[in-house]
Amino acid sequence: MRTRQSRRWEIFLLSVVLVVGSAGCGTEPEAATRPLTGRAAAPAAHSSAEEDAAGKAALAAYSGYLDASRAASARSDPSHPALTRFLADPLLTRVRMAILDAKEHGAMRTGKLLSDPEVVSVDLTARPPTVEIQDCLDASGYRLVYAKNRKAVPGTRSGRYLATATAVRFPDGRWLVNGGTAHQDQPC
């Protein structure tokens, strides 16, 4: 049976690995921080070039998200400015909370997280336009350690497992990752 603390660490790990500051918090225009919504007419079909471009932009956002999360986690900085460049809510808040939780427990992330993402679907007619990403994360060299002595936090897991993420296009044209899940029970 898992203890409450063990479960919190597990949630933290899942959040930081996949889900992981806001310089200028509240300074961006509201329209730039929310996905496209509404009933604007959308073309019935999009060219494969448009879908390819959307997929590439979403993968760039996903890669930026992983890099920003690693940097923020290594510094135990939930306000790391790069987070808002690649993440949107609700994922942004989950990542910040996971980093803050680790910081409050004296922990941080070290090492290297390897990623091999691919686009599994593109829906440019959705409101907001959406790209689904699937990844095989290799966290075997990415550890949660205590900041004081760099010893591994007990009960933390690593290895290779499936992760999924959702990127959405915002009114200003940016693609941001706003959802993600680590499936540690599904090795890849």
Short mmCIF file of C-alpha atoms in Angstrom, two decimals, residues 5 9 15 29 47 84 98 106 113 140 143 156 161:
data_model
loop_
_atom_site.label_atom_id
_atom_site.label_comp_id
_atom_site.label_asym_id
_atom_site.label_seq_id
_atom_site.Cartn_x
_atom_site.Cartn_y
_atom_site.Cartn_z
CA GLN A 5 3.98 10.92 0.67
CA TRP A 9 6.39 11.85 -5.07
CA SER A 15 4.51 15.81 -13.62
CA PRO A 29 -2.42 40.04 -23.34
CA SER A 47 -3.43 20.46 -47.16
CA THR A 84 5.72 30.15 -20.50
CA ALA A 98 5.57 19.78 -9.34
CA GLY A 106 14.74 19.82 -0.99
CA LEU A 113 16.06 12.86 -20.28
CA SER A 140 16.95 6.09 -16.90
CA ARG A 143 17.07 11.33 -11.49
CA THR A 156 11.51 7.29 -7.43
CA TYR A 161 8.03 4.60 -20.99
#
